[in-house]
């Protein structure tokens, strides 16, 4: 119902539904009625999640309600015509939760080699921003992974649990990109349980990251910061002889924590976490993609830009962002950085440059740009802020993103 509204317009929509005045809502978020009026009329852009969270809390709605998530996953040749609902059914199938209620499986269980290949394929699709393909494959892989856990024994069962954990994590990451935060949480929670059964601390650390992402998506920023601190304490004992995968998972956890701290407006902790990540990246020595983390010095630089944006330091973000060479990173990371740069440029009234960045990102990953709240909000802001008709490029982009 509110897909074609800006965040500010959604604030007004929910405020009217709650039957409260601008004066009351402004007081609840410690702002002036004049500020809120400008927000609702698109004269002030809500470009910081910390502010959006405070409004969502005051209105008793989710952050997703205000940023317009989830969004409909478009059908494509890769997605087929059974997308998020099919994955939801797989996650909510009670027979998948315990062998006590499951009928004997038909056919042979998958080999671990085949399952490993399938899990790798869906993670590669995620990093390639092919969310439709990943969503289509995940229910099948999840079924195979659960069967493997039930039929394997000994060390093979440990590996099956690790692959099950990574399957759940892949589901959590994809669902997070689509704005399905509750389903993502369900997947991450089950993934962490499977990871603990695997006895592999690299897998456990990887799932800690997904749980942190889920906390971020629901606005639980302080809890996410605490989780990163606790998880890092758990992983520290293995740092002495850490493998590249271990270092990558450890460092990426701090990058996620830095974002959580920035959204909680905890500048000191954000900087501390960035330094910890940078130390791990220096020890790793170069950009890599162990455990699909895309971790290394470049990803640290990307997060310095992103945290600056979350803290409202748009001048810093607009200056640093274009200088980061992301060409060696997976598509998902490159496009996410581009959206951060576009946000910072827009905040500095450099709209033409921001539009060019978003258009380039769309060329690389149309699904990701379509489903990220930031790109939709940027384009809506450009449309609403134009006197008369928007430019053909902006109008066409708005139509492709289904926001007009």
mmCIF file of C-alpha atoms in Angstrom:
data_model
loop_
_atom_site.group_PDB
_atom_site.id
_atom_site.type_symbol
_atom_site.label_atom_id
_atom_site.label_comp_id
_atom_site.label_asym_id
_atom_site.label_seq_id
_atom_site.Cartn_x
_atom_site.Cartn_y
_atom_site.Cartn_z
ATOM 1 C CA UNK A 1 0.000 0.000 0.000
ATOM 2 C CA UNK A 2 2.859 2.384 0.788
ATOM 3 C CA UNK A 3 5.439 1.133 -1.741
ATOM 4 C CA UNK A 4 5.375 4.334 -3.781
ATOM 5 C CA UNK A 5 5.758 6.626 -0.757
ATOM 6 C CA UNK A 6 8.978 8.110 0.562
ATOM 7 C CA UNK A 7 10.016 7.301 4.122
ATOM 8 C CA UNK A 8 8.769 10.707 5.235
ATOM 9 C CA UNK A 9 5.414 10.117 3.575
ATOM 10 C CA UNK A 10 5.179 6.734 5.307
ATOM 11 C CA UNK A 11 5.831 8.451 8.632
ATOM 12 C CA UNK A 12 2.856 10.722 7.931
ATOM 13 C CA UNK A 13 0.749 7.752 6.804
ATOM 14 C CA UNK A 14 1.395 5.754 9.981
ATOM 15 C CA UNK A 15 1.065 8.842 12.167
ATOM 16 C CA UNK A 16 -2.438 9.405 10.804
ATOM 17 C CA UNK A 17 -3.232 5.711 11.342
ATOM 18 C CA UNK A 18 -2.147 6.065 14.962
ATOM 19 C CA UNK A 19 -4.246 9.206 15.334
ATOM 20 C CA UNK A 20 -1.493 11.378 16.785
ATOM 21 C CA UNK A 21 -0.475 14.915 15.907
ATOM 22 C CA UNK A 22 2.830 16.147 14.566
ATOM 23 C CA UNK A 23 3.444 17.842 17.908
ATOM 24 C CA UNK A 24 3.036 14.580 19.826
ATOM 25 C CA UNK A 25 5.198 12.493 17.486
ATOM 26 C CA UNK A 26 7.885 15.179 17.343
ATOM 27 C CA UNK A 27 7.973 15.222 21.129
ATOM 28 C CA UNK A 28 8.331 11.449 21.307
ATOM 29 C CA UNK A 29 11.482 11.578 19.136
ATOM 30 C CA UNK A 30 12.798 14.765 20.788
ATOM 31 C CA UNK A 31 12.414 16.887 17.653
ATOM 32 C CA UNK A 32 10.409 19.955 16.726
ATOM 33 C CA UNK A 33 7.066 19.873 14.908
ATOM 34 C CA UNK A 34 8.685 22.008 12.203
ATOM 35 C CA UNK A 35 11.333 19.320 11.635
ATOM 36 C CA UNK A 36 8.704 16.575 11.436
ATOM 37 C CA UNK A 37 6.598 18.617 9.017
ATOM 38 C CA UNK A 38 9.589 19.001 6.728
ATOM 39 C CA UNK A 39 10.284 15.257 6.958
ATOM 40 C CA UNK A 40 6.713 14.390 6.024
ATOM 41 C CA UNK A 41 6.782 16.880 3.114
ATOM 42 C CA UNK A 42 10.125 15.574 1.795
ATOM 43 C CA UNK A 43 11.991 18.790 2.538
ATOM 44 C CA UNK A 44 14.253 16.847 4.894
ATOM 45 C CA UNK A 45 15.437 13.408 3.781
ATOM 46 C CA UNK A 46 15.542 10.628 6.363
ATOM 47 C CA UNK A 47 18.861 9.080 5.395
ATOM 48 C CA UNK A 48 20.019 7.715 8.765
ATOM 49 C CA UNK A 49 18.653 4.493 10.189
ATOM 50 C CA UNK A 50 19.154 5.686 13.757
ATOM 51 C CA UNK A 51 16.557 8.424 13.171
ATOM 52 C CA UNK A 52 14.249 6.088 11.263
ATOM 53 C CA UNK A 53 14.399 3.627 14.168
ATOM 54 C CA UNK A 54 13.344 6.274 16.684
ATOM 55 C CA UNK A 55 10.335 7.180 14.531
ATOM 56 C CA UNK A 56 9.415 3.524 14.031
ATOM 57 C CA UNK A 57 9.591 2.942 17.783
ATOM 58 C CA UNK A 58 7.402 5.969 18.509
ATOM 59 C CA UNK A 59 4.843 4.844 15.932
ATOM 60 C CA UNK A 60 4.973 1.220 17.148
ATOM 61 C CA UNK A 61 5.840 -0.110 13.692
ATOM 62 C CA UNK A 62 8.878 -1.926 12.334
ATOM 63 C CA UNK A 63 11.750 -0.259 10.536
ATOM 64 C CA UNK A 64 10.664 -2.276 7.504
ATOM 65 C CA UNK A 65 7.271 -0.573 7.615
ATOM 66 C CA UNK A 66 8.952 2.826 7.239
ATOM 67 C CA UNK A 67 11.555 1.889 4.632
ATOM 68 C CA UNK A 68 9.130 -0.129 2.530
ATOM 69 C CA UNK A 69 10.374 -3.653 3.105
ATOM 70 C CA UNK A 70 9.896 -6.369 2.121
ATOM 71 C CA UNK A 71 9.528 -5.819 -1.597
ATOM 72 C CA UNK A 72 8.076 -8.208 -4.140
ATOM 73 C CA UNK A 73 10.677 -10.437 -5.798
ATOM 74 C CA UNK A 74 10.016 -10.196 -9.523
ATOM 75 C CA UNK A 75 9.639 -13.411 -11.497
ATOM 76 C CA UNK A 76 12.440 -14.187 -13.915
ATOM 77 C CA UNK A 77 13.889 -17.133 -15.799
ATOM 78 C CA UNK A 78 16.226 -17.700 -12.855
ATOM 79 C CA UNK A 79 13.645 -17.355 -10.085
ATOM 80 C CA UNK A 80 10.745 -19.242 -11.640
ATOM 81 C CA UNK A 81 7.273 -18.646 -10.247
ATOM 82 C CA UNK A 82 7.839 -19.969 -6.731
ATOM 83 C CA UNK A 83 10.036 -17.540 -4.861
ATOM 84 C CA UNK A 84 9.932 -16.345 -1.238
ATOM 85 C CA UNK A 85 6.725 -18.268 -0.385
ATOM 86 C CA UNK A 86 8.430 -21.549 -1.308
ATOM 87 C CA UNK A 87 11.386 -20.727 0.913
ATOM 88 C CA UNK A 88 9.016 -19.686 3.695
ATOM 89 C CA UNK A 89 7.235 -23.036 3.433
ATOM 90 C CA UNK A 90 10.563 -24.873 3.656
ATOM 91 C CA UNK A 91 11.593 -22.930 6.762
ATOM 92 C CA UNK A 92 8.186 -23.421 8.427
ATOM 93 C CA UNK A 93 7.769 -27.112 7.594
ATOM 94 C CA UNK A 94 7.604 -28.741 11.033
ATOM 95 C CA UNK A 95 8.737 -32.053 9.544
ATOM 96 C CA UNK A 96 12.094 -30.431 8.811
ATOM 97 C CA UNK A 97 12.640 -29.628 12.489
ATOM 98 C CA UNK A 98 12.799 -33.106 14.008
ATOM 99 C CA UNK A 99 13.202 -36.656 12.679
ATOM 100 C CA UNK A 100 10.575 -37.800 15.193
ATOM 101 C CA UNK A 101 7.779 -36.471 12.965
ATOM 102 C CA UNK A 102 9.307 -37.149 9.561
ATOM 103 C CA UNK A 103 8.367 -39.914 7.196
ATOM 104 C CA UNK A 104 11.252 -41.953 5.769
ATOM 105 C CA UNK A 105 12.869 -40.060 2.924
ATOM 106 C CA UNK A 106 12.405 -41.252 -0.629
ATOM 107 C CA UNK A 107 15.514 -41.800 -2.716
ATOM 108 C CA UNK A 108 19.171 -41.651 -1.836
ATOM 109 C CA UNK A 109 20.609 -38.907 0.356
ATOM 110 C CA UNK A 110 22.923 -36.503 -1.449
ATOM 111 C CA UNK A 111 26.657 -37.043 -1.390
ATOM 112 C CA UNK A 112 28.543 -34.472 0.627
ATOM 113 C CA UNK A 113 30.512 -33.530 -2.481
ATOM 114 C CA UNK A 114 27.314 -32.718 -4.364
ATOM 115 C CA UNK A 115 25.854 -30.888 -1.394
ATOM 116 C CA UNK A 116 29.067 -28.883 -1.009
ATOM 117 C CA UNK A 117 28.849 -27.891 -4.674
ATOM 118 C CA UNK A 118 25.188 -26.872 -4.361
ATOM 119 C CA UNK A 119 25.863 -24.742 -1.278
ATOM 120 C CA UNK A 120 28.764 -23.063 -3.035
ATOM 121 C CA UNK A 121 26.583 -22.335 -6.064
ATOM 122 C CA UNK A 122 23.896 -20.600 -4.025
ATOM 123 C CA UNK A 123 26.470 -18.516 -2.147
ATOM 124 C CA UNK A 124 28.098 -17.521 -5.424
ATOM 125 C CA UNK A 125 24.647 -16.490 -6.660
ATOM 126 C CA UNK A 126 24.148 -14.360 -3.550
ATOM 127 C CA UNK A 127 27.467 -12.605 -4.052
ATOM 128 C CA UNK A 128 26.563 -12.133 -7.708
ATOM 129 C CA UNK A 129 23.309 -10.421 -6.616
ATOM 130 C CA UNK A 130 21.247 -13.166 -8.290
ATOM 131 C CA UNK A 131 18.699 -13.340 -5.523
ATOM 132 C CA UNK A 132 15.964 -14.931 -7.617
ATOM 133 C CA UNK A 133 18.156 -17.908 -8.492
ATOM 134 C CA UNK A 134 19.297 -18.334 -4.896
ATOM 135 C CA UNK A 135 15.725 -18.169 -3.589
ATOM 136 C CA UNK A 136 14.654 -20.830 -6.067
ATOM 137 C CA UNK A 137 17.471 -23.229 -5.164
ATOM 138 C CA UNK A 138 17.509 -22.840 -1.391
ATOM 139 C CA UNK A 139 14.413 -24.958 -0.513
ATOM 140 C CA UNK A 140 15.850 -27.904 -2.453
ATOM 141 C CA UNK A 141 19.311 -27.564 -0.919
ATOM 142 C CA UNK A 142 17.834 -27.162 2.547
ATOM 143 C CA UNK A 143 15.926 -30.427 2.165
ATOM 144 C CA UNK A 144 19.069 -32.226 0.976
ATOM 145 C CA UNK A 145 21.183 -30.797 3.793
ATOM 146 C CA UNK A 146 18.686 -31.854 6.461
ATOM 147 C CA UNK A 147 18.584 -35.350 4.978
ATOM 148 C CA UNK A 148 22.369 -35.508 4.961
ATOM 149 C CA UNK A 149 22.518 -34.599 8.650
ATOM 150 C CA UNK A 150 20.056 -37.373 9.493
ATOM 151 C CA UNK A 151 21.791 -40.070 7.487
ATOM 152 C CA UNK A 152 25.493 -39.296 8.013
ATOM 153 C CA UNK A 153 27.527 -40.397 11.017
ATOM 154 C CA UNK A 154 30.800 -39.397 12.652
ATOM 155 C CA UNK A 155 32.932 -36.794 10.894
ATOM 156 C CA UNK A 156 30.644 -36.843 7.863
ATOM 157 C CA UNK A 157 27.777 -35.761 10.062
ATOM 158 C CA UNK A 158 29.882 -32.859 11.360
ATOM 159 C CA UNK A 159 30.481 -31.729 7.780
ATOM 160 C CA UNK A 160 26.800 -32.197 6.947
ATOM 161 C CA UNK A 161 25.913 -29.935 9.875
ATOM 162 C CA UNK A 162 28.414 -27.360 8.630
ATOM 163 C CA UNK A 163 26.819 -27.447 5.174
ATOM 164 C CA UNK A 164 23.348 -27.225 6.712
ATOM 165 C CA UNK A 165 24.486 -24.174 8.691
ATOM 166 C CA UNK A 166 25.829 -22.512 5.543
ATOM 167 C CA UNK A 167 22.564 -23.279 3.728
ATOM 168 C CA UNK A 168 20.574 -21.594 6.478
ATOM 169 C CA UNK A 169 23.044 -18.711 6.429
ATOM 170 C CA UNK A 170 22.645 -18.336 2.673
ATOM 171 C CA UNK A 171 18.874 -18.216 3.169
ATOM 172 C CA UNK A 172 19.260 -15.602 5.913
ATOM 173 C CA UNK A 173 21.493 -13.410 3.757
ATOM 174 C CA UNK A 174 19.211 -13.575 0.712
ATOM 175 C CA UNK A 175 16.055 -13.019 2.740
ATOM 176 C CA UNK A 176 17.736 -10.062 4.407
ATOM 177 C CA UNK A 177 18.406 -8.505 1.019
ATOM 178 C CA UNK A 178 14.729 -8.910 0.166
ATOM 179 C CA UNK A 179 13.630 -7.270 3.415
ATOM 180 C CA UNK A 180 12.180 -10.473 4.896
ATOM 181 C CA UNK A 181 13.695 -9.853 8.318
ATOM 182 C CA UNK A 182 11.567 -12.311 10.322
ATOM 183 C CA UNK A 183 12.287 -15.181 7.950
ATOM 184 C CA UNK A 184 15.957 -14.209 7.878
ATOM 185 C CA UNK A 185 16.071 -14.372 11.672
ATOM 186 C CA UNK A 186 14.493 -17.845 11.629
ATOM 187 C CA UNK A 187 17.085 -19.062 9.138
ATOM 188 C CA UNK A 188 20.021 -17.511 11.000
ATOM 189 C CA UNK A 189 18.863 -18.936 14.332
ATOM 190 C CA UNK A 190 18.623 -22.461 12.923
ATOM 191 C CA UNK A 191 21.908 -21.997 11.122
ATOM 192 C CA UNK A 192 23.677 -21.100 14.356
ATOM 193 C CA UNK A 193 22.258 -24.224 16.016
ATOM 194 C CA UNK A 194 23.548 -26.397 13.150
ATOM 195 C CA UNK A 195 26.918 -24.627 13.241
ATOM 196 C CA UNK A 196 27.347 -25.519 16.904
ATOM 197 C CA UNK A 197 26.599 -29.143 16.083
ATOM 198 C CA UNK A 198 29.366 -29.085 13.455
ATOM 199 C CA UNK A 199 32.072 -28.338 16.012
ATOM 200 C CA UNK A 200 33.682 -25.966 13.479
ATOM 201 C CA UNK A 201 34.348 -22.539 14.951
ATOM 202 C CA UNK A 202 34.814 -20.958 11.515
ATOM 203 C CA UNK A 203 31.224 -21.955 10.709
ATOM 204 C CA UNK A 204 30.051 -20.780 14.132
ATOM 205 C CA UNK A 205 31.736 -17.409 13.603
ATOM 206 C CA UNK A 206 30.175 -17.115 10.173
ATOM 207 C CA UNK A 207 26.701 -17.656 11.628
ATOM 208 C CA UNK A 208 27.347 -15.105 14.371
ATOM 209 C CA UNK A 209 27.704 -12.606 11.528
ATOM 210 C CA UNK A 210 24.300 -13.546 10.091
ATOM 211 C CA UNK A 211 22.582 -13.254 13.460
ATOM 212 C CA UNK A 212 24.159 -9.801 13.817
ATOM 213 C CA UNK A 213 22.832 -8.809 10.383
ATOM 214 C CA UNK A 214 19.348 -9.903 11.448
ATOM 215 C CA UNK A 215 19.564 -7.788 14.581
ATOM 216 C CA UNK A 216 20.600 -4.848 12.407
ATOM 217 C CA UNK A 217 17.644 -5.280 10.083
ATOM 218 C CA UNK A 218 15.198 -5.087 12.991
ATOM 219 C CA UNK A 219 16.804 -2.052 14.606
ATOM 220 C CA UNK A 220 18.328 -3.868 17.579
ATOM 221 C CA UNK A 221 21.631 -2.075 17.190
ATOM 222 C CA UNK A 222 22.858 -2.126 20.775
ATOM 223 C CA UNK A 223 22.130 -5.854 21.018
ATOM 224 C CA UNK A 224 24.060 -6.395 17.794
ATOM 225 C CA UNK A 225 27.054 -4.511 19.216
ATOM 226 C CA UNK A 226 26.988 -6.684 22.329
ATOM 227 C CA UNK A 227 26.718 -9.857 20.251
ATOM 228 C CA UNK A 228 29.810 -8.892 18.257
ATOM 229 C CA UNK A 229 31.715 -8.280 21.474
ATOM 230 C CA UNK A 230 30.645 -11.643 22.918
ATOM 231 C CA UNK A 231 31.297 -13.518 19.674
ATOM 232 C CA UNK A 232 34.734 -11.954 19.305
ATOM 233 C CA UNK A 233 35.568 -13.082 22.828
ATOM 234 C CA UNK A 234 34.558 -16.618 21.866
ATOM 235 C CA UNK A 235 36.707 -16.551 18.702
ATOM 236 C CA UNK A 236 39.780 -14.863 20.200
ATOM 237 C CA UNK A 237 41.141 -18.122 21.581
ATOM 238 C CA UNK A 238 41.674 -19.418 18.053
ATOM 239 C CA UNK A 239 43.474 -16.368 16.670
ATOM 240 C CA UNK A 240 46.985 -17.579 17.470
ATOM 241 C CA UNK A 241 47.066 -20.118 14.651
ATOM 242 C CA UNK A 242 44.133 -18.707 12.709
ATOM 243 C CA UNK A 243 43.600 -19.854 9.130
ATOM 244 C CA UNK A 244 42.737 -17.315 6.426
ATOM 245 C CA UNK A 245 39.078 -18.390 6.721
ATOM 246 C CA UNK A 246 39.139 -17.895 10.486
ATOM 247 C CA UNK A 247 40.711 -14.439 10.143
ATOM 248 C CA UNK A 248 38.181 -13.469 7.479
ATOM 249 C CA UNK A 249 35.194 -14.491 9.583
ATOM 250 C CA UNK A 250 36.654 -12.759 12.630
ATOM 251 C CA UNK A 251 37.382 -9.528 10.761
ATOM 252 C CA UNK A 252 34.017 -9.474 8.982
ATOM 253 C CA UNK A 253 32.257 -9.830 12.316
ATOM 254 C CA UNK A 254 33.850 -6.543 13.421
ATOM 255 C CA UNK A 255 32.789 -4.845 10.183
ATOM 256 C CA UNK A 256 29.197 -5.820 10.918
ATOM 257 C CA UNK A 257 29.662 -4.624 14.488
ATOM 258 C CA UNK A 258 30.983 -1.276 13.267
ATOM 259 C CA UNK A 259 27.787 -0.768 11.284
ATOM 260 C CA UNK A 260 25.704 -1.671 14.329
ATOM 261 C CA UNK A 261 27.623 0.788 16.498
ATOM 262 C CA UNK A 262 27.291 3.551 13.921
ATOM 263 C CA UNK A 263 23.530 3.037 13.719
ATOM 264 C CA UNK A 264 23.408 3.145 17.506
ATOM 265 C CA UNK A 265 25.287 6.465 17.212
ATOM 266 C CA UNK A 266 28.199 5.011 19.169
ATOM 267 C CA UNK A 267 31.060 6.612 17.267
ATOM 268 C CA UNK A 268 33.815 5.378 19.601
ATOM 269 C CA UNK A 269 32.812 1.716 19.357
ATOM 270 C CA UNK A 270 32.407 1.973 15.582
ATOM 271 C CA UNK A 271 35.969 3.253 15.283
ATOM 272 C CA UNK A 272 37.277 0.572 17.661
ATOM 273 C CA UNK A 273 35.612 -2.189 15.634
ATOM 274 C CA UNK A 274 36.958 -0.765 12.381
ATOM 275 C CA UNK A 275 40.467 -0.820 13.823
ATOM 276 C CA UNK A 276 40.024 -4.462 14.888
ATOM 277 C CA UNK A 277 38.838 -5.364 11.390
ATOM 278 C CA UNK A 278 41.726 -3.459 9.837
ATOM 279 C CA UNK A 279 44.184 -5.369 12.012
ATOM 280 C CA UNK A 280 42.713 -8.678 10.843
ATOM 281 C CA UNK A 281 42.817 -7.493 7.203
ATOM 282 C CA UNK A 282 46.475 -6.493 7.582
ATOM 283 C CA UNK A 283 47.272 -9.908 8.978
ATOM 284 C CA UNK A 284 45.382 -11.548 6.108
ATOM 285 C CA UNK A 285 47.520 -9.499 3.736
ATOM 286 C CA UNK A 286 45.199 -8.943 0.764
ATOM 287 C CA UNK A 287 41.597 -8.997 -0.380
ATOM 288 C CA UNK A 288 40.164 -12.502 -0.452
ATOM 289 C CA UNK A 289 36.812 -14.271 -0.390
ATOM 290 C CA UNK A 290 37.255 -16.982 2.216
ATOM 291 C CA UNK A 291 33.881 -18.223 3.471
ATOM 292 C CA UNK A 292 32.243 -15.777 1.040
ATOM 293 C CA UNK A 293 33.239 -12.829 3.225
ATOM 294 C CA UNK A 294 34.947 -10.685 0.538
ATOM 295 C CA UNK A 295 37.159 -9.685 3.456
ATOM 296 C CA UNK A 296 40.336 -7.668 3.182
ATOM 297 C CA UNK A 297 41.589 -4.085 3.173
ATOM 298 C CA UNK A 298 39.071 -2.972 0.531
ATOM 299 C CA UNK A 299 36.065 -4.220 2.486
ATOM 300 C CA UNK A 300 37.388 -2.369 5.521
ATOM 301 C CA UNK A 301 37.616 0.802 3.415
ATOM 302 C CA UNK A 302 34.040 0.250 2.219
ATOM 303 C CA UNK A 303 32.832 0.052 5.806
ATOM 304 C CA UNK A 304 34.672 3.235 6.748
ATOM 305 C CA UNK A 305 32.546 4.970 4.123
ATOM 306 C CA UNK A 306 29.351 3.214 5.236
ATOM 307 C CA UNK A 307 29.827 3.986 8.919
ATOM 308 C CA UNK A 308 30.561 7.624 8.077
ATOM 309 C CA UNK A 309 27.237 7.773 6.272
ATOM 310 C CA UNK A 310 25.361 6.154 9.155
ATOM 311 C CA UNK A 311 26.896 8.702 11.528
ATOM 312 C CA UNK A 312 25.841 11.581 9.277
ATOM 313 C CA UNK A 313 29.384 12.412 8.131
ATOM 314 C CA UNK A 314 28.326 12.698 4.502
ATOM 315 C CA UNK A 315 31.153 15.006 3.513
ATOM 316 C CA UNK A 316 33.676 12.383 4.592
ATOM 317 C CA UNK A 317 31.689 9.607 2.897
ATOM 318 C CA UNK A 318 31.355 11.575 -0.363
ATOM 319 C CA UNK A 319 35.082 12.275 -0.420
ATOM 320 C CA UNK A 320 36.320 8.807 0.540
ATOM 321 C CA UNK A 321 33.713 6.707 -1.256
ATOM 322 C CA UNK A 322 34.647 7.386 -4.896
ATOM 323 C CA UNK A 323 38.312 6.748 -4.081
ATOM 324 C CA UNK A 324 37.744 3.108 -3.080
ATOM 325 C CA UNK A 325 38.508 0.689 -5.928
ATOM 326 C CA UNK A 326 36.009 -2.143 -5.539
ATOM 327 C CA UNK A 327 36.613 -3.746 -8.944
ATOM 328 C CA UNK A 328 38.153 -6.862 -7.370
ATOM 329 C CA UNK A 329 35.220 -7.564 -5.056
ATOM 330 C CA UNK A 330 32.036 -9.594 -5.656
ATOM 331 C CA UNK A 331 29.123 -7.776 -7.253
ATOM 332 C CA UNK A 332 27.061 -7.602 -4.067
ATOM 333 C CA UNK A 333 29.810 -5.723 -2.215
ATOM 334 C CA UNK A 334 30.490 -3.375 -5.124
ATOM 335 C CA UNK A 335 26.856 -2.406 -5.526
ATOM 336 C CA UNK A 336 26.273 -1.967 -1.808
ATOM 337 C CA UNK A 337 29.199 0.457 -1.731
ATOM 338 C CA UNK A 338 27.856 2.315 -4.757
ATOM 339 C CA UNK A 339 24.564 2.926 -2.968
ATOM 340 C CA UNK A 340 26.426 4.336 0.027
ATOM 341 C CA UNK A 341 28.363 6.666 -2.268
ATOM 342 C CA UNK A 342 25.161 7.754 -4.013
ATOM 343 C CA UNK A 343 23.525 8.515 -0.664
ATOM 344 C CA UNK A 344 26.490 10.632 0.428
ATOM 345 C CA UNK A 345 26.609 12.485 -2.899
ATOM 346 C CA UNK A 346 22.880 13.206 -2.728
ATOM 347 C CA UNK A 347 23.255 14.571 0.792
ATOM 348 C CA UNK A 348 25.886 16.945 -0.626
ATOM 349 C CA UNK A 349 23.492 18.027 -3.419
ATOM 350 C CA UNK A 350 25.577 16.276 -6.087
ATOM 351 C CA UNK A 351 22.551 14.554 -7.562
ATOM 352 C CA UNK A 352 23.842 14.105 -11.118
ATOM 353 C CA UNK A 353 26.894 12.248 -9.837
ATOM 354 C CA UNK A 354 24.721 10.165 -7.524
ATOM 355 C CA UNK A 355 22.404 9.229 -10.394
ATOM 356 C CA UNK A 356 25.365 8.104 -12.494
ATOM 357 C CA UNK A 357 26.547 5.881 -9.639
ATOM 358 C CA UNK A 358 23.116 4.274 -9.174
ATOM 359 C CA UNK A 359 22.727 3.675 -12.909
ATOM 360 C CA UNK A 360 26.111 1.958 -13.009
ATOM 361 C CA UNK A 361 25.121 -0.155 -10.016
ATOM 362 C CA UNK A 362 21.872 -1.110 -11.728
ATOM 363 C CA UNK A 363 23.814 -2.293 -14.757
ATOM 364 C CA UNK A 364 25.807 -4.634 -12.518
ATOM 365 C CA UNK A 365 22.989 -5.876 -10.281
ATOM 366 C CA UNK A 366 19.419 -4.864 -11.174
ATOM 367 C CA UNK A 367 17.909 -7.191 -8.536
ATOM 368 C CA UNK A 368 19.969 -5.717 -5.730
ATOM 369 C CA UNK A 369 19.231 -2.120 -6.696
ATOM 370 C CA UNK A 370 15.545 -2.947 -7.071
ATOM 371 C CA UNK A 371 15.301 -4.414 -3.568
ATOM 372 C CA UNK A 372 17.450 -2.086 -1.502
ATOM 373 C CA UNK A 373 15.542 0.570 0.376
ATOM 374 C CA UNK A 374 18.366 3.087 -0.145
ATOM 375 C CA UNK A 375 18.164 3.079 -3.938
ATOM 376 C CA UNK A 376 14.370 3.295 -3.884
ATOM 377 C CA UNK A 377 14.449 6.167 -1.397
ATOM 378 C CA UNK A 378 17.107 8.032 -3.378
ATOM 379 C CA UNK A 379 15.118 7.793 -6.597
ATOM 380 C CA UNK A 380 11.854 8.773 -4.909
ATOM 381 C CA UNK A 381 13.612 11.754 -3.360
ATOM 382 C CA UNK A 382 14.938 12.844 -6.747
ATOM 383 C CA UNK A 383 11.456 12.552 -8.261
ATOM 384 C CA UNK A 384 9.751 14.423 -5.415
ATOM 385 C CA UNK A 385 12.453 17.091 -5.308
ATOM 386 C CA UNK A 386 12.243 17.985 -8.992
ATOM 387 C CA UNK A 387 10.213 21.014 -10.009
ATOM 388 C CA UNK A 388 8.124 19.938 -12.929
ATOM 389 C CA UNK A 389 8.945 16.694 -14.675
ATOM 390 C CA UNK A 390 12.016 14.721 -13.578
ATOM 391 C CA UNK A 391 14.663 13.964 -16.177
ATOM 392 C CA UNK A 392 14.090 11.023 -18.493
ATOM 393 C CA UNK A 393 16.897 9.067 -16.771
ATOM 394 C CA UNK A 394 15.351 9.540 -13.326
ATOM 395 C CA UNK A 395 11.809 8.823 -14.556
ATOM 396 C CA UNK A 396 12.879 5.637 -16.321
ATOM 397 C CA UNK A 397 14.842 4.463 -13.288
ATOM 398 C CA UNK A 398 11.872 5.138 -11.006
ATOM 399 C CA UNK A 399 9.673 3.049 -13.274
ATOM 400 C CA UNK A 400 12.157 0.175 -13.322
ATOM 401 C CA UNK A 401 12.338 0.233 -9.519
ATOM 402 C CA UNK A 402 8.509 0.221 -9.325
ATOM 403 C CA UNK A 403 8.447 3.320 -7.123
ATOM 404 C CA UNK A 404 6.152 5.426 -9.339
#
